[in-house]
Structure formats: C-alpha cells, structure tokens
PDB file of C-alpha atoms in Angstrom:
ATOM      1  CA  UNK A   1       4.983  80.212  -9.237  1.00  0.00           C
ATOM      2  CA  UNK A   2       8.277  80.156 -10.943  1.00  0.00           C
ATOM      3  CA  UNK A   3       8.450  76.799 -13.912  1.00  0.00           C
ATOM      4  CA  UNK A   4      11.525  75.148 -13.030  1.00  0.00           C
ATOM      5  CA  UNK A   5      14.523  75.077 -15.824  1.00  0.00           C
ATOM      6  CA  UNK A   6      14.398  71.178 -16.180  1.00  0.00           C
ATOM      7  CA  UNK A   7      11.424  68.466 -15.444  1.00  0.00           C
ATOM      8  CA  UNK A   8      10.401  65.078 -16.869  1.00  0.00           C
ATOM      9  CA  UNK A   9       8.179  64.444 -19.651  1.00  0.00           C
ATOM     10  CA  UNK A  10       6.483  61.297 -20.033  1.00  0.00           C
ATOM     11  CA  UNK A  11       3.177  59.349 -21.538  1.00  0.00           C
ATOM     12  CA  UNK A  12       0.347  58.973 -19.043  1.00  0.00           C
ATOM     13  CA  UNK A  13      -0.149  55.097 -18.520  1.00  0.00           C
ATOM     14  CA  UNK A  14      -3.150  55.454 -16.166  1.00  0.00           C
ATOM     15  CA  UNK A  15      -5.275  57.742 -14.231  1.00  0.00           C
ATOM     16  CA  UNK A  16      -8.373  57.784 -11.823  1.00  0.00           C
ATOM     17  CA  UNK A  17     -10.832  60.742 -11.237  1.00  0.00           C
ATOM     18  CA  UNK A  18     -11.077  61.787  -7.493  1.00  0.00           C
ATOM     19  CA  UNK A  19     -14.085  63.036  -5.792  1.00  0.00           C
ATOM     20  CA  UNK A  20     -13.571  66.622  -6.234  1.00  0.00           C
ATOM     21  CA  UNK A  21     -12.697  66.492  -9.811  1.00  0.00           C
ATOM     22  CA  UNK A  22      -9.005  66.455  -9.382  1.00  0.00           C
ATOM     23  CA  UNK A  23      -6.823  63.524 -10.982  1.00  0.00           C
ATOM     24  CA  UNK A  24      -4.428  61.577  -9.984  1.00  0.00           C
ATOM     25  CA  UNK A  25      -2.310  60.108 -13.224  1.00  0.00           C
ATOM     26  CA  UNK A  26       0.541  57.664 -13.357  1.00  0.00           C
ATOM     27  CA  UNK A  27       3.468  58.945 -16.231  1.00  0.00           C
ATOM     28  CA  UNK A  28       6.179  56.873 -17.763  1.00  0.00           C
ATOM     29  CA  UNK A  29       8.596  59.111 -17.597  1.00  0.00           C
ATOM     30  CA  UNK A  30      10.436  59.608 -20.766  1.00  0.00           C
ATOM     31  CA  UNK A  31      12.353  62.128 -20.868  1.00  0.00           C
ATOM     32  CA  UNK A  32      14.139  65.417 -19.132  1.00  0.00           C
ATOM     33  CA  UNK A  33      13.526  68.479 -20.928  1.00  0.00           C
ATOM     34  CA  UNK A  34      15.061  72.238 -20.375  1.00  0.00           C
ATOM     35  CA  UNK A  35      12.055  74.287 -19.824  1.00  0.00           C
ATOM     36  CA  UNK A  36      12.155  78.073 -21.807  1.00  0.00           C
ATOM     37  CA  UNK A  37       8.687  79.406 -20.011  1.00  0.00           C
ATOM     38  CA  UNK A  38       6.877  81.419 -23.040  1.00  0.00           C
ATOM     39  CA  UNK A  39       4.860  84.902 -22.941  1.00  0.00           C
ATOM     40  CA  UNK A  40       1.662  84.232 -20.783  1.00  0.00           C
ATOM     41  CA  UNK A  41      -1.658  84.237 -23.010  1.00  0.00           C
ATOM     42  CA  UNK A  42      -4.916  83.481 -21.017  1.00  0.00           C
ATOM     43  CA  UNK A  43      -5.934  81.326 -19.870  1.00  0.00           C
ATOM     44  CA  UNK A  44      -2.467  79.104 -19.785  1.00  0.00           C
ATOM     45  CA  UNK A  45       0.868  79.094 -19.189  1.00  0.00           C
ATOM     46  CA  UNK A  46       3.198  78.071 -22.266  1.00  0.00           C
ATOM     47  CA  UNK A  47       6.395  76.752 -22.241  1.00  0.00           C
ATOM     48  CA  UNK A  48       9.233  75.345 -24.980  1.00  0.00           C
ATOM     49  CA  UNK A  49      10.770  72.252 -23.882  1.00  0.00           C
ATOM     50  CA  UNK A  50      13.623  70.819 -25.161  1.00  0.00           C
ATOM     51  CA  UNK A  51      15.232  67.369 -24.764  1.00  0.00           C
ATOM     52  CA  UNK A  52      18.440  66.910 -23.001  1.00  0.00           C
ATOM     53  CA  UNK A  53      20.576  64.483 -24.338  1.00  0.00           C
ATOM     54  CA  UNK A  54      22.639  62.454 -21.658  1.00  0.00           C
ATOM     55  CA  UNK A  55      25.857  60.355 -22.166  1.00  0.00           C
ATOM     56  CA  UNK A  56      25.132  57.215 -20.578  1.00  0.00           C
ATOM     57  CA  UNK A  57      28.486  56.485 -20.862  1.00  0.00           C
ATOM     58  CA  UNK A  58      31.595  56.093 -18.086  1.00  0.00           C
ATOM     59  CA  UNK A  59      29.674  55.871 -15.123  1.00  0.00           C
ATOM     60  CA  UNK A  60      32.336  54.385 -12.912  1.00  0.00           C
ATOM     61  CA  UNK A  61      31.016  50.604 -11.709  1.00  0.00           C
ATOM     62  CA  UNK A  62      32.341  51.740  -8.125  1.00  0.00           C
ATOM     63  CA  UNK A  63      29.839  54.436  -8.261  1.00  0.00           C
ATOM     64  CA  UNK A  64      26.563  52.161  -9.582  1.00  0.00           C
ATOM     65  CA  UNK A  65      27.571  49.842  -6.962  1.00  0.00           C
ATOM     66  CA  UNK A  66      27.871  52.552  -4.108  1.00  0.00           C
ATOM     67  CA  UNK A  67      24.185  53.713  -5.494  1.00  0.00           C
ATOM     68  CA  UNK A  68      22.223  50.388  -5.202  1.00  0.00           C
ATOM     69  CA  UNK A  69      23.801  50.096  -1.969  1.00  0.00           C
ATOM     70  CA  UNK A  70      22.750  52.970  -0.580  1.00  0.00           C
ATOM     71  CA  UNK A  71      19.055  52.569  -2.154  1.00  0.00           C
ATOM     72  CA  UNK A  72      18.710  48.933  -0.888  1.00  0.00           C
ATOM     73  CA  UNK A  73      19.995  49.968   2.959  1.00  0.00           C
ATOM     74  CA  UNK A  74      17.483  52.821   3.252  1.00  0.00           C
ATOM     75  CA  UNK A  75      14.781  50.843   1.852  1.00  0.00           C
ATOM     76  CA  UNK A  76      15.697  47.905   4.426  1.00  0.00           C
ATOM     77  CA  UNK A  77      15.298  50.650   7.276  1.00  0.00           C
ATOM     78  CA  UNK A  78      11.671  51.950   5.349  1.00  0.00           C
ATOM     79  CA  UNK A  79      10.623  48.504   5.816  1.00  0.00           C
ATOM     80  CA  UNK A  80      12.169  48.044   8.756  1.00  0.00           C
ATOM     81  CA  UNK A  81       8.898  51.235   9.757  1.00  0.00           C
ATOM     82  CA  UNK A  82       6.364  50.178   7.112  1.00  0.00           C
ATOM     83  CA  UNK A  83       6.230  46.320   5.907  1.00  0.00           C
ATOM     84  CA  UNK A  84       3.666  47.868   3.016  1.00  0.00           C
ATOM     85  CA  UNK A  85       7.005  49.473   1.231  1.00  0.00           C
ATOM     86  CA  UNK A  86       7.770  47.810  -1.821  1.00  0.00           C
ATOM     87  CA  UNK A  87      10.328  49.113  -3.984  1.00  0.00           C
ATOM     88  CA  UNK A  88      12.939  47.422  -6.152  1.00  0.00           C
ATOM     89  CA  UNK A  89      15.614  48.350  -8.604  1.00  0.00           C
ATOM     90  CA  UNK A  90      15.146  46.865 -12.111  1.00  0.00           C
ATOM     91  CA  UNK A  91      17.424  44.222 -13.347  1.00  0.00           C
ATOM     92  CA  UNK A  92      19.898  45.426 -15.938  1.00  0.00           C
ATOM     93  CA  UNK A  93      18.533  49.200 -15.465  1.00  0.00           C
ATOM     94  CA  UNK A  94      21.135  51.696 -17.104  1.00  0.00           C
ATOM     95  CA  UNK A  95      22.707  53.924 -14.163  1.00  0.00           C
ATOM     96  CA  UNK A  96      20.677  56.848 -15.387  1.00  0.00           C
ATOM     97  CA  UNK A  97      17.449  54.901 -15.197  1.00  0.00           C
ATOM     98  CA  UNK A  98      18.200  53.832 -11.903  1.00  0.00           C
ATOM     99  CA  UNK A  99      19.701  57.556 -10.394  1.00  0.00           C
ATOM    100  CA  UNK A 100      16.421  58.855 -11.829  1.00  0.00           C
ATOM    101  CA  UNK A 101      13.869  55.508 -10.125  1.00  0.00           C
ATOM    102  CA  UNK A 102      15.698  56.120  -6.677  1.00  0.00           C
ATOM    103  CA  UNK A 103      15.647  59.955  -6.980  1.00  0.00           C
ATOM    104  CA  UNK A 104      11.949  59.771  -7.602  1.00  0.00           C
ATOM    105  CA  UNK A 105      10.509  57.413  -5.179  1.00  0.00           C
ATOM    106  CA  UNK A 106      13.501  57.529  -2.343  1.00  0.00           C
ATOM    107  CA  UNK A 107      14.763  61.105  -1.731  1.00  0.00           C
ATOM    108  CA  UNK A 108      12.420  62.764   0.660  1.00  0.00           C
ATOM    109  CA  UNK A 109      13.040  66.609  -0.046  1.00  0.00           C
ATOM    110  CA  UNK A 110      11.051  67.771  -3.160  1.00  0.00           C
ATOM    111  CA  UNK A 111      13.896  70.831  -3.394  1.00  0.00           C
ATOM    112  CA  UNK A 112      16.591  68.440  -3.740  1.00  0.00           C
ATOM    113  CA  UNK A 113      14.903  65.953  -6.154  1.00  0.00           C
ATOM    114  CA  UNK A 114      14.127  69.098  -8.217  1.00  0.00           C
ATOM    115  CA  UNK A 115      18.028  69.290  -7.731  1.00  0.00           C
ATOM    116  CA  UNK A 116      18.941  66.057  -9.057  1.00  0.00           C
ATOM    117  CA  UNK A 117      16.658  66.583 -12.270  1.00  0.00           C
ATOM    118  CA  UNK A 118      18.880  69.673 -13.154  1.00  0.00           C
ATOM    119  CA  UNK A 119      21.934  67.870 -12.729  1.00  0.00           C
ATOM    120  CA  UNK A 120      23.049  68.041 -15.903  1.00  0.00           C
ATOM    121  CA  UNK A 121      25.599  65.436 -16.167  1.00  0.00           C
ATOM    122  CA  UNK A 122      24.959  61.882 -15.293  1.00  0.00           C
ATOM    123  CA  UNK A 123      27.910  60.728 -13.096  1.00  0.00           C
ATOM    124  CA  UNK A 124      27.419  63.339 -10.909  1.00  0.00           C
ATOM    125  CA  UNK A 125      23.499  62.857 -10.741  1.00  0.00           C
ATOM    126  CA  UNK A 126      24.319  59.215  -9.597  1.00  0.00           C
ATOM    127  CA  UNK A 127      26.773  60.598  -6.611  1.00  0.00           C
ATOM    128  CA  UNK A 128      24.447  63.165  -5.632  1.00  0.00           C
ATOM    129  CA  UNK A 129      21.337  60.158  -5.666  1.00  0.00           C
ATOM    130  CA  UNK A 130      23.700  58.524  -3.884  1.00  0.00           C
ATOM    131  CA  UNK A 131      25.074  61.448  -0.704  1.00  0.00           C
ATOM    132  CA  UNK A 132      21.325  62.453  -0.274  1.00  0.00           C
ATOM    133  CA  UNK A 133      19.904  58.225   0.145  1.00  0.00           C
ATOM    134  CA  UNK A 134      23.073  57.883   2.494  1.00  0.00           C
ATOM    135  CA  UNK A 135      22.016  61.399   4.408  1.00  0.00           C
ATOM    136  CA  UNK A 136      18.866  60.558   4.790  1.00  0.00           C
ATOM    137  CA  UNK A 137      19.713  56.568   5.905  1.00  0.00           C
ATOM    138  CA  UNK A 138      21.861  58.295   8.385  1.00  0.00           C
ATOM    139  CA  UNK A 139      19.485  60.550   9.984  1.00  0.00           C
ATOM    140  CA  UNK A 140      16.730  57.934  10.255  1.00  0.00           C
ATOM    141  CA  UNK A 141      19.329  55.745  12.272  1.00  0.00           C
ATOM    142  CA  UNK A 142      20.076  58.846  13.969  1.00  0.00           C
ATOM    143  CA  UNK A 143      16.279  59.370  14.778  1.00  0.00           C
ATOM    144  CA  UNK A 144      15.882  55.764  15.534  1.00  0.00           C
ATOM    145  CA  UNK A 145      18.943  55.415  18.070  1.00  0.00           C
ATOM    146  CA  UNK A 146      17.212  59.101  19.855  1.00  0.00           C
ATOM    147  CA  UNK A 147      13.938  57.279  20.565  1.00  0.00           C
ATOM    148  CA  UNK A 148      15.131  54.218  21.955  1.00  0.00           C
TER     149      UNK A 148
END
C-alpha cells in the first residue's frame, strides 16, 4: 500500500509481545514528519522523513475554547455508552498538543485522522479537530434520539 505524505514519529515507551508474535507498542509521539518513500530494496521499504516545523503561534482563544468544548461533550456522551472511557485533556497543553491528543484518541474515521495529520497549518488543524468531534457528537445524538 501507498506510505502516506505525513505521519508521526515518536520514541516507543512500552510494548508487550502477543501470542502470535505480533506487538503491540505504546509511542510518545514526537513529531510529524513529510514522508519522501525511497527506491524499494528487499526486503524493506525505505523512506526519508523530514520534520515539519509548526507555528504554534495565533491560534485564536475562541477557537481552543470551541475545541475543548467539543472534545469534553463527545466524551460526556462516550461515557454516557461506556463508564470504562477515560480520557482527559492535559492542563496547560499547547493547542497543537491538544488538536493532535483529541485527533488521535477521539475522531473515529482513520481517513480523516490521516487528514488532520496532513493539515499543514495549525489553526486550521484545530477547526477541522474541532467540525469532525462536533460531526460525530451530532450523529451519536442523532443515533441515540433514532433508538429511543
């Protein structure tokens, strides 16, 4: 399959064998990197990564606020299904760090967290984090209201 143009790179803070020799591993992410995929040469894929620099810079407060918002109401309605869910937004995070945290653990679709990684500049990473955790919030109430 295709490497995608941007991931995360991290440092692997833990990992545990599973049965059938696969791992699972646990990554501080570090990181996002534009991905240049490199000639194949058996047996492995290469690739060049570079870092990409973001301005963390003139992120609106408006727009931070409307995030956390929209991350704390969908997680109310997660628990609201599964008391097990923990998540929680880190005190004094930088709005990149916390874009990124709810991107990661909160939007459902794979294809549009890939989405959000690529999103090159930050203020418009944090309204997209932000449209997709108020989408989905919706569409669970939506679900919820159809059932009852």
């Amino acid at each position: 399959p295709a490497i995608a143009a941007v991931a995360g790179v991290g440092v692997i803070v833990d990992h545990a064998e599973l049965a059938d020799g696969r791992f699972n591993i646990l990554v501080r992410g570090r990181a996002r990197v534009r991905i240049e995929e490199l000639p194949f040469v058996p047996p492995y894929r290469t690739a060049r990564a570079t870092i990409l620099h973001v301005e963390e810079s003139g992120i609106p407060a408006r727009d931070v606020t409307a995030l956390v918002t929209n991350a704390t109401a969908f997680v109310a309605l997660v628990r609201e299904r599964d008391r097990e869910f923990d998540f929680r937004i880190p005190a004094g995070a930088s709005p990149g760090f916390v874009a990124d945290v709810c991107a990661h653990h909160l939007v459902i679709d794979a294809d549009e967290r890939q989405a959000i990684l690529e999103t090159s500049s930050l203020s418009d990473r944090v309204r997209r984090v932000t449209e997709s955790l108020a989408l989905q919030r919706l569409a669970m109430s939506n679900k919820a209201h159809d059932l009852n």
